[in-house]
């Protein structure tokens, strides 16, 4: 597919990396020549120097023949205007990033009335990710499928865990929970396991299940399922704004520390039931004065990754049981050992996942059958929710009889109101939603898992 990206900031760079890796033809429009040259040299993309909201530059980039046009500059207005222009010039699909909180309730109306196919607010999606992780405090990370009916959670195996040194098929001896262990990370290796796989101390495992079944699994493991009633947030930017609204609906006690006086004042005026402190959240004395150790969860959302990492590590060391850390620079994962951190939120990667899902879904000749897509374990594993089409080769055949390639597991089948965690006897039907966990990247058609 031919894809035009406007804006070479952090999101634009991630999109160029991810979309070019999937074999798409990328044209990047950027006003800053140095930034443009760097991305062109780093990734397999073409570049056009200039303003993506002008006819001349859009035509030079070949927008008329574009399959997808994506505007992710720092300006919401430029993103909106350039997307409208691109559509008028012939781009098949248009995507715009819009971050202004005042627009957040109007995105669907803006999309339909302006003819923009997808309008995304990365801060809303990041806040949603954090709120979901707060709902599962025992998990390291949580993703959701089928409107939150199924979760994919990450957990670590401790030395005294009932899972330690057990084969996966033996789990039924001490737990009746309907869950599936679908991915395991051991040191630097990643496995899609079978029933004979032996779990070891320090393994990180991903399991799928309904929220209730996952909680049952924790109880069966004799793990205390604690509830979060209070949240301490450092950094009062856009993500904190949206997150606070979500957490107040859960009736949680919230305290926010924000260095910028205007931002702190805005939050204080907007959320009367939230304690907002204008101060430096990196100041340990201030944290102690505000009794941060008394809170159940600690969320670090400053604009500096290193500060967020150190704050969360300190909070964890001080006994706070749930920490969530914003890390915006993807490369930092490769340079730092972040095992001491719990949940990590990367807004740029979250928004890239949404856009990659959109692009893949529209690449497929059968139509938009990809509902949800997550990339986990440093993008080495993908979790994809497919809607089954009439001519799929997987339909109406017991799973045990399907010749499925290695490193694929069908972890869940959603059939109307029924959720199935399949065995070899189960079949997939037309219209089902199927969750696939795979190490075979770039799949846009579930039939590709067949030999």
Short mmCIF file of C-alpha atoms in Angstrom, two decimals, residues 6-448:
data_model
loop_
_atom_site.label_atom_id
_atom_site.label_comp_id
_atom_site.label_asym_id
_atom_site.label_seq_id
_atom_site.Cartn_x
_atom_site.Cartn_y
_atom_site.Cartn_z
CA UNK A 6 2.70 14.03 7.61
CA UNK A 7 4.85 14.93 10.61
CA UNK A 8 8.14 13.35 11.67
CA UNK A 9 7.79 13.66 15.43
CA UNK A 10 7.92 10.65 17.75
CA UNK A 11 4.66 9.19 16.44
CA UNK A 12 5.59 9.84 12.82
CA UNK A 13 8.94 8.14 13.32
CA UNK A 14 7.34 5.08 14.91
CA UNK A 15 4.82 4.87 12.06
CA UNK A 16 7.56 5.07 9.43
CA UNK A 17 9.43 2.27 11.20
CA UNK A 18 6.42 0.01 11.72
CA UNK A 19 4.60 0.55 8.42
CA UNK A 20 7.73 0.30 6.25
CA UNK A 21 8.66 -2.94 8.04
CA UNK A 22 5.34 -4.39 6.84
CA UNK A 23 6.26 -3.78 3.20
CA UNK A 24 4.28 -0.59 2.59
CA UNK A 25 5.53 2.25 0.40
CA UNK A 26 5.91 5.25 2.72
CA UNK A 27 6.22 8.92 1.80
CA UNK A 28 7.02 11.21 4.73
CA UNK A 29 6.23 14.94 4.62
CA UNK A 30 8.19 17.07 7.10
CA UNK A 31 9.18 20.75 7.33
CA UNK A 32 12.45 20.18 9.21
CA UNK A 33 15.11 19.06 6.73
CA UNK A 34 17.45 17.53 9.35
CA UNK A 35 14.71 15.42 10.90
CA UNK A 36 13.48 14.35 7.46
CA UNK A 37 16.97 13.31 6.34
CA UNK A 38 17.51 11.30 9.52
CA UNK A 39 14.32 9.27 9.14
CA UNK A 40 14.96 8.70 5.43
CA UNK A 41 18.40 7.32 6.31
CA UNK A 42 17.06 5.17 9.17
CA UNK A 43 14.08 3.60 7.40
CA UNK A 44 12.99 2.59 3.91
CA UNK A 45 10.86 5.67 3.20
CA UNK A 46 10.70 8.50 0.67
CA UNK A 47 10.68 12.11 1.84
CA UNK A 48 9.11 15.39 0.78
CA UNK A 49 10.32 18.60 2.45
CA UNK A 50 7.53 21.08 3.17
CA UNK A 51 4.18 21.86 4.77
CA UNK A 52 1.73 18.97 4.59
CA UNK A 53 -1.23 21.35 4.61
CA UNK A 54 -0.41 22.90 1.21
CA UNK A 55 -1.68 21.70 -2.16
CA UNK A 56 1.74 21.89 -3.77
CA UNK A 57 3.38 19.58 -1.22
CA UNK A 58 0.45 17.16 -1.11
CA UNK A 59 0.52 16.82 -4.89
CA UNK A 60 4.30 16.40 -4.88
CA UNK A 61 3.91 13.56 -2.37
CA UNK A 62 1.42 11.84 -4.68
CA UNK A 63 -1.59 12.04 -2.41
CA UNK A 64 -3.94 11.37 -5.33
CA UNK A 65 -2.81 7.75 -5.47
CA UNK A 66 -2.43 7.21 -1.73
CA UNK A 67 -4.19 4.30 -0.06
CA UNK A 68 -3.80 5.82 3.42
CA UNK A 69 -2.98 9.38 4.49
CA UNK A 70 -1.89 9.90 8.12
CA UNK A 71 -1.44 13.35 9.70
CA UNK A 72 0.45 13.34 13.01
CA UNK A 73 2.03 16.80 13.28
CA UNK A 74 2.07 18.68 16.58
CA UNK A 75 -0.84 20.84 15.36
CA UNK A 76 -4.37 19.41 15.58
CA UNK A 77 -5.59 21.98 13.08
CA UNK A 78 -2.93 21.12 10.48
CA UNK A 79 -3.73 17.42 10.92
CA UNK A 80 -7.43 18.08 10.34
CA UNK A 81 -6.93 20.46 7.39
CA UNK A 82 -4.38 18.27 5.62
CA UNK A 83 -6.60 15.18 6.05
CA UNK A 84 -9.59 16.99 4.53
CA UNK A 85 -7.43 18.18 1.62
CA UNK A 86 -5.95 14.71 1.11
CA UNK A 87 -9.43 13.18 0.90
CA UNK A 88 -10.50 15.78 -1.66
CA UNK A 89 -7.38 15.08 -3.71
CA UNK A 90 -8.10 11.35 -3.85
CA UNK A 91 -6.57 9.61 -0.83
CA UNK A 92 -8.62 6.49 -0.14
CA UNK A 93 -8.45 6.61 3.68
CA UNK A 94 -7.40 9.44 6.00
CA UNK A 95 -6.28 9.40 9.64
CA UNK A 96 -5.68 12.44 11.86
CA UNK A 97 -4.18 12.73 15.32
CA UNK A 98 -6.10 15.22 17.49
CA UNK A 99 -4.92 15.83 21.07
CA UNK A 100 -6.80 18.90 22.29
CA UNK A 101 -8.90 17.84 25.32
CA UNK A 102 -11.71 20.15 24.25
CA UNK A 103 -12.20 18.10 21.09
CA UNK A 104 -12.22 14.74 22.88
CA UNK A 105 -16.00 14.35 23.11
CA UNK A 106 -16.53 15.38 19.49
CA UNK A 107 -14.18 13.03 17.64
CA UNK A 108 -16.87 10.80 16.13
CA UNK A 109 -18.89 13.82 14.96
CA UNK A 110 -15.74 15.46 13.55
CA UNK A 111 -14.82 12.26 11.74
CA UNK A 112 -18.19 11.84 10.05
CA UNK A 113 -18.82 15.51 9.27
CA UNK A 114 -15.31 16.24 7.96
CA UNK A 115 -14.92 13.01 6.02
CA UNK A 116 -11.86 11.84 7.98
CA UNK A 117 -11.96 8.06 8.33
CA UNK A 118 -10.23 7.84 11.70
CA UNK A 119 -9.46 10.51 14.31
CA UNK A 120 -7.27 9.35 17.18
CA UNK A 121 -6.31 10.93 20.48
CA UNK A 122 -3.21 9.10 21.79
CA UNK A 123 -3.64 10.58 25.26
CA UNK A 124 -7.14 9.09 25.60
CA UNK A 125 -5.86 5.67 24.53
CA UNK A 126 -2.90 5.89 26.92
CA UNK A 127 -5.23 6.87 29.77
CA UNK A 128 -7.52 3.95 28.90
CA UNK A 129 -4.53 1.57 29.04
CA UNK A 130 -3.54 2.91 32.48
CA UNK A 131 -7.09 2.72 33.85
CA UNK A 132 -7.36 -0.88 32.66
CA UNK A 133 -4.10 -1.77 34.40
CA UNK A 134 -5.34 -0.19 37.61
CA UNK A 135 -8.38 -2.48 37.40
CA UNK A 136 -6.01 -5.51 37.43
CA UNK A 137 -3.40 -4.54 40.04
CA UNK A 138 -1.86 -8.02 40.18
CA UNK A 139 -1.02 -8.00 36.47
CA UNK A 140 2.06 -6.40 34.96
CA UNK A 141 0.18 -5.33 31.84
CA UNK A 142 -3.37 -5.73 30.56
CA UNK A 143 -4.86 -5.55 27.06
CA UNK A 144 -8.50 -6.13 26.17
CA UNK A 145 -10.57 -7.64 23.36
CA UNK A 146 -14.24 -7.77 22.46
CA UNK A 147 -15.21 -4.61 24.36
CA UNK A 148 -13.33 -5.69 27.51
CA UNK A 149 -15.00 -9.12 27.64
CA UNK A 150 -11.61 -10.84 27.28
CA UNK A 151 -8.29 -9.71 28.72
CA UNK A 152 -4.72 -10.56 27.84
CA UNK A 153 -2.64 -10.11 30.97
CA UNK A 154 1.06 -10.39 31.74
CA UNK A 155 2.27 -11.88 35.00
CA UNK A 156 5.58 -13.07 36.42
CA UNK A 157 6.22 -16.43 38.09
CA UNK A 158 7.84 -16.19 41.51
CA UNK A 159 9.84 -18.93 43.21
CA UNK A 160 6.98 -19.82 45.56
CA UNK A 161 4.27 -19.69 42.87
CA UNK A 162 2.10 -22.78 42.39
CA UNK A 163 2.95 -22.45 38.69
CA UNK A 164 6.67 -22.88 39.21
CA UNK A 165 8.07 -26.13 37.72
CA UNK A 166 4.61 -27.22 36.54
CA UNK A 167 3.66 -28.39 33.06
CA UNK A 168 0.88 -26.31 31.58
CA UNK A 169 -1.49 -29.28 31.34
CA UNK A 170 -1.10 -29.78 35.11
CA UNK A 171 -2.71 -26.43 35.93
CA UNK A 172 -6.16 -28.02 35.96
CA UNK A 173 -5.13 -29.93 39.12
CA UNK A 174 -5.27 -26.78 41.23
CA UNK A 175 -7.28 -24.31 39.15
CA UNK A 176 -10.61 -24.66 37.41
CA UNK A 177 -10.32 -21.20 35.86
CA UNK A 178 -11.02 -21.05 32.14
CA UNK A 179 -7.83 -19.37 30.98
CA UNK A 180 -5.19 -20.11 28.37
CA UNK A 181 -1.45 -19.54 28.78
CA UNK A 182 -0.57 -18.38 25.31
CA UNK A 183 2.92 -16.84 25.43
CA UNK A 184 5.97 -17.19 27.66
CA UNK A 185 9.13 -15.11 27.85
CA UNK A 186 12.15 -16.76 29.45
CA UNK A 187 15.29 -14.64 29.46
CA UNK A 188 15.55 -13.50 25.83
CA UNK A 189 13.52 -16.36 24.36
CA UNK A 190 9.81 -16.25 23.54
CA UNK A 191 7.63 -19.35 23.31
CA UNK A 192 4.13 -20.19 22.11
CA UNK A 193 3.72 -23.21 24.41
CA UNK A 194 1.96 -26.55 24.26
CA UNK A 195 0.59 -28.47 27.22
CA UNK A 196 3.93 -30.11 28.04
CA UNK A 197 5.78 -26.82 28.45
CA UNK A 198 7.29 -26.53 31.96
CA UNK A 199 6.95 -23.14 33.65
CA UNK A 200 10.00 -21.82 35.52
CA UNK A 201 10.79 -19.14 38.07
CA UNK A 202 11.02 -15.63 36.56
CA UNK A 203 9.09 -16.62 33.45
CA UNK A 204 6.81 -13.88 32.20
CA UNK A 205 3.58 -15.40 30.95
CA UNK A 206 0.64 -14.01 29.04
CA UNK A 207 -2.79 -15.49 29.69
CA UNK A 208 -6.19 -14.84 28.15
CA UNK A 209 -9.47 -15.07 30.00
CA UNK A 210 -12.54 -13.15 31.01
CA UNK A 211 -12.02 -10.68 33.88
CA UNK A 212 -13.85 -12.99 36.30
CA UNK A 213 -11.90 -16.10 35.24
CA UNK A 214 -8.59 -14.25 35.56
CA UNK A 215 -9.48 -13.17 39.11
CA UNK A 216 -10.47 -16.77 39.86
CA UNK A 217 -7.09 -17.91 38.53
CA UNK A 218 -5.30 -15.52 40.88
CA UNK A 219 -7.33 -16.83 43.82
CA UNK A 220 -6.52 -20.43 42.87
CA UNK A 221 -2.84 -19.48 42.85
CA UNK A 222 -3.31 -18.32 46.46
CA UNK A 223 -2.38 -14.81 45.39
CA UNK A 224 -4.04 -12.01 47.27
CA UNK A 225 -6.16 -10.03 44.83
CA UNK A 226 -5.85 -6.55 46.27
CA UNK A 227 -8.03 -3.63 45.24
CA UNK A 228 -6.81 -0.17 44.37
CA UNK A 229 -8.70 2.60 46.15
CA UNK A 230 -6.24 5.47 45.77
CA UNK A 231 -3.87 6.69 43.05
CA UNK A 232 -0.93 9.12 43.27
CA UNK A 233 -0.04 10.75 39.92
CA UNK A 234 3.10 12.74 39.12
CA UNK A 235 2.65 14.83 35.98
CA UNK A 236 -0.55 16.69 35.18
CA UNK A 237 -0.56 16.78 31.39
CA UNK A 238 -3.15 15.56 28.90
CA UNK A 239 -2.91 11.89 29.86
CA UNK A 240 -3.45 12.77 33.53
CA UNK A 241 -6.47 14.88 32.55
CA UNK A 242 -8.21 12.01 30.77
CA UNK A 243 -7.05 9.41 33.31
CA UNK A 244 -8.45 11.41 36.22
CA UNK A 245 -11.88 11.51 34.61
CA UNK A 246 -11.81 7.72 34.16
CA UNK A 247 -10.62 7.05 37.72
CA UNK A 248 -13.22 9.34 39.28
CA UNK A 249 -15.90 7.16 37.68
CA UNK A 250 -14.42 4.28 39.70
CA UNK A 251 -14.71 6.47 42.83
CA UNK A 252 -10.96 6.40 43.54
CA UNK A 253 -9.09 8.86 45.74
CA UNK A 254 -6.67 10.80 43.51
CA UNK A 255 -3.77 13.15 44.17
CA UNK A 256 -1.82 14.85 41.35
CA UNK A 257 1.52 16.67 41.55
CA UNK A 258 2.21 19.04 38.63
CA UNK A 259 5.13 21.45 38.27
CA UNK A 260 3.47 23.86 35.84
CA UNK A 261 1.28 26.32 37.75
CA UNK A 262 -1.23 26.83 34.93
CA UNK A 263 -1.70 23.09 34.38
CA UNK A 264 -2.12 22.52 38.10
CA UNK A 265 -4.68 25.31 38.31
CA UNK A 266 -6.59 23.93 35.32
CA UNK A 267 -6.79 20.45 36.85
CA UNK A 268 -7.80 21.84 40.23
CA UNK A 269 -10.62 23.88 38.71
CA UNK A 270 -11.80 21.06 36.46
CA UNK A 271 -11.75 18.31 39.10
CA UNK A 272 -13.01 19.66 42.41
CA UNK A 273 -12.81 16.27 44.15
CA UNK A 274 -9.13 15.76 43.29
CA UNK A 275 -6.20 17.04 45.33
CA UNK A 276 -3.80 18.88 43.00
CA UNK A 277 -0.38 20.00 44.26
CA UNK A 278 1.66 22.58 42.34
CA UNK A 279 5.19 21.33 42.90
CA UNK A 280 8.08 19.24 41.63
CA UNK A 281 7.09 15.57 41.73
CA UNK A 282 10.74 14.53 41.51
CA UNK A 283 11.39 16.16 44.89
CA UNK A 284 11.48 13.26 47.35
CA UNK A 285 10.75 15.59 50.27
CA UNK A 286 7.57 16.77 48.56
CA UNK A 287 6.49 13.18 47.92
CA UNK A 288 7.06 12.37 51.58
CA UNK A 289 5.10 15.45 52.69
CA UNK A 290 2.19 14.36 50.51
CA UNK A 291 2.31 10.85 52.04
CA UNK A 292 2.67 9.16 48.65
CA UNK A 293 3.49 5.84 50.32
CA UNK A 294 -0.07 5.65 51.64
CA UNK A 295 -1.49 5.31 48.12
CA UNK A 296 -2.29 1.98 46.49
CA UNK A 297 -0.98 2.92 43.04
CA UNK A 298 1.66 5.32 41.72
CA UNK A 299 1.56 6.65 38.13
CA UNK A 300 4.52 8.62 36.72
CA UNK A 301 3.51 10.77 33.74
CA UNK A 302 6.11 13.51 33.50
CA UNK A 303 7.52 14.49 30.11
CA UNK A 304 10.92 12.93 30.87
CA UNK A 305 11.27 9.15 30.58
CA UNK A 306 14.22 8.90 32.95
CA UNK A 307 12.33 10.77 35.67
CA UNK A 308 9.33 8.48 35.25
CA UNK A 309 11.47 5.36 35.49
CA UNK A 310 13.32 6.51 38.61
CA UNK A 311 10.10 7.69 40.28
CA UNK A 312 8.37 4.36 39.72
CA UNK A 313 11.38 2.41 40.92
CA UNK A 314 11.49 4.53 44.07
CA UNK A 315 7.74 4.14 44.65
CA UNK A 316 8.05 0.38 44.28
CA UNK A 317 10.99 0.30 46.69
CA UNK A 318 8.92 2.29 49.20
CA UNK A 319 6.26 -0.42 49.16
CA UNK A 320 3.64 0.85 46.71
CA UNK A 321 2.24 -2.32 45.19
CA UNK A 322 1.22 -1.00 41.78
CA UNK A 323 3.34 1.34 39.66
CA UNK A 324 2.64 2.50 36.12
CA UNK A 325 5.33 4.28 34.12
CA UNK A 326 5.06 6.35 30.95
CA UNK A 327 7.99 5.70 28.61
CA UNK A 328 7.81 7.54 25.29
CA UNK A 329 11.20 6.69 23.80
CA UNK A 330 11.00 3.15 22.49
CA UNK A 331 14.79 2.75 22.23
CA UNK A 332 15.14 3.17 25.99
CA UNK A 333 13.82 -0.39 26.40
CA UNK A 334 16.92 -1.68 24.62
CA UNK A 335 19.40 0.26 26.78
CA UNK A 336 17.91 -0.08 30.26
CA UNK A 337 16.97 -3.17 32.23
CA UNK A 338 13.41 -2.34 33.23
CA UNK A 339 12.55 -5.54 35.09
CA UNK A 340 12.06 -3.55 38.30
CA UNK A 341 9.17 -1.68 36.69
CA UNK A 342 5.66 -3.07 36.61
CA UNK A 343 3.25 -1.67 34.03
CA UNK A 344 4.79 0.44 31.27
CA UNK A 345 2.71 2.66 28.98
CA UNK A 346 4.12 3.85 25.66
CA UNK A 347 1.62 6.28 24.06
CA UNK A 348 3.44 6.31 20.72
CA UNK A 349 3.35 2.53 20.41
CA UNK A 350 -0.30 2.39 21.45
CA UNK A 351 -1.31 4.80 18.69
CA UNK A 352 0.93 3.00 16.19
CA UNK A 353 -0.86 -0.26 17.02
CA UNK A 354 -4.21 1.35 16.20
CA UNK A 355 -2.97 2.68 12.88
CA UNK A 356 -1.19 -0.55 11.89
CA UNK A 357 -4.42 -2.42 12.66
CA UNK A 358 -6.37 -0.01 10.44
CA UNK A 359 -3.87 -0.36 7.59
CA UNK A 360 -3.74 -4.16 7.76
CA UNK A 361 -7.51 -4.44 7.93
CA UNK A 362 -7.86 -2.41 4.75
CA UNK A 363 -5.05 -4.26 2.96
CA UNK A 364 -7.05 -7.47 3.18
CA UNK A 365 -9.05 -8.15 0.03
CA UNK A 366 -11.81 -9.68 2.15
CA UNK A 367 -12.50 -6.37 3.84
CA UNK A 368 -12.05 -4.98 7.32
CA UNK A 369 -11.87 -8.19 9.37
CA UNK A 370 -9.20 -7.17 11.91
CA UNK A 371 -10.97 -5.85 15.00
CA UNK A 372 -8.11 -5.45 17.48
CA UNK A 373 -4.33 -5.71 17.30
CA UNK A 374 -1.69 -5.56 20.01
CA UNK A 375 2.04 -6.08 19.70
CA UNK A 376 3.73 -7.34 22.85
CA UNK A 377 7.15 -8.46 24.03
CA UNK A 378 9.03 -5.78 22.10
CA UNK A 379 6.82 -6.40 19.06
CA UNK A 380 7.95 -10.03 18.79
CA UNK A 381 4.42 -11.36 19.38
CA UNK A 382 1.09 -10.14 18.04
CA UNK A 383 -2.36 -10.64 19.50
CA UNK A 384 -5.00 -10.14 16.81
CA UNK A 385 -8.79 -10.31 16.99
CA UNK A 386 -10.30 -11.40 13.65
CA UNK A 387 -13.91 -11.44 12.53
CA UNK A 388 -14.43 -14.65 10.56
CA UNK A 389 -15.58 -14.28 6.95
CA UNK A 390 -17.65 -16.75 4.93
CA UNK A 391 -14.88 -18.20 2.79
CA UNK A 392 -12.28 -18.75 5.52
CA UNK A 393 -10.55 -22.13 5.35
CA UNK A 394 -10.73 -22.47 9.14
CA UNK A 395 -14.52 -22.73 9.34
CA UNK A 396 -16.42 -25.79 10.57
CA UNK A 397 -13.35 -27.99 11.11
CA UNK A 398 -12.29 -29.21 14.59
CA UNK A 399 -9.20 -27.28 15.62
CA UNK A 400 -7.25 -30.50 16.08
CA UNK A 401 -7.71 -31.25 12.36
CA UNK A 402 -6.48 -27.87 11.16
CA UNK A 403 -2.90 -27.84 9.89
CA UNK A 404 -1.76 -24.75 11.77
CA UNK A 405 1.81 -23.50 11.42
CA UNK A 406 4.09 -23.39 14.45
CA UNK A 407 4.07 -20.42 16.82
CA UNK A 408 0.34 -19.77 16.52
CA UNK A 409 -2.35 -20.34 19.12
CA UNK A 410 -6.07 -19.65 18.93
CA UNK A 411 -6.67 -18.48 22.47
CA UNK A 412 -10.35 -17.51 22.36
CA UNK A 413 -13.49 -17.72 20.25
CA UNK A 414 -16.31 -15.22 20.78
CA UNK A 415 -19.66 -16.39 19.43
CA UNK A 416 -22.39 -13.89 20.23
CA UNK A 417 -22.69 -13.84 24.02
CA UNK A 418 -20.65 -17.05 24.37
CA UNK A 419 -16.92 -17.01 25.07
CA UNK A 420 -15.03 -20.22 24.27
CA UNK A 421 -11.50 -21.07 25.39
CA UNK A 422 -11.04 -23.78 22.80
CA UNK A 423 -9.88 -27.36 22.90
CA UNK A 424 -9.13 -29.53 19.90
CA UNK A 425 -12.81 -30.45 19.63
CA UNK A 426 -14.05 -26.89 19.09
CA UNK A 427 -14.81 -25.44 15.68
CA UNK A 428 -14.82 -21.90 14.30
CA UNK A 429 -17.98 -20.62 12.61
CA UNK A 430 -18.77 -17.79 10.25
CA UNK A 431 -19.20 -14.53 12.17
CA UNK A 432 -17.15 -15.67 15.19
CA UNK A 433 -14.49 -13.39 16.58
CA UNK A 434 -11.23 -15.29 17.01
CA UNK A 435 -8.23 -14.14 19.05
CA UNK A 436 -4.94 -15.31 17.59
CA UNK A 437 -1.61 -15.13 19.43
CA UNK A 438 1.28 -15.44 16.99
CA UNK A 439 5.01 -15.00 16.53
CA UNK A 440 4.42 -14.80 12.77
CA UNK A 441 4.23 -11.06 12.31
CA UNK A 442 2.37 -8.96 9.73
CA UNK A 443 -0.62 -11.33 9.39
CA UNK A 444 -3.61 -9.60 7.81
CA UNK A 445 -5.63 -12.75 7.05
CA UNK A 446 -6.17 -15.48 9.64
CA UNK A 447 -6.02 -18.14 6.92
CA UNK A 448 -2.29 -17.34 6.68
#
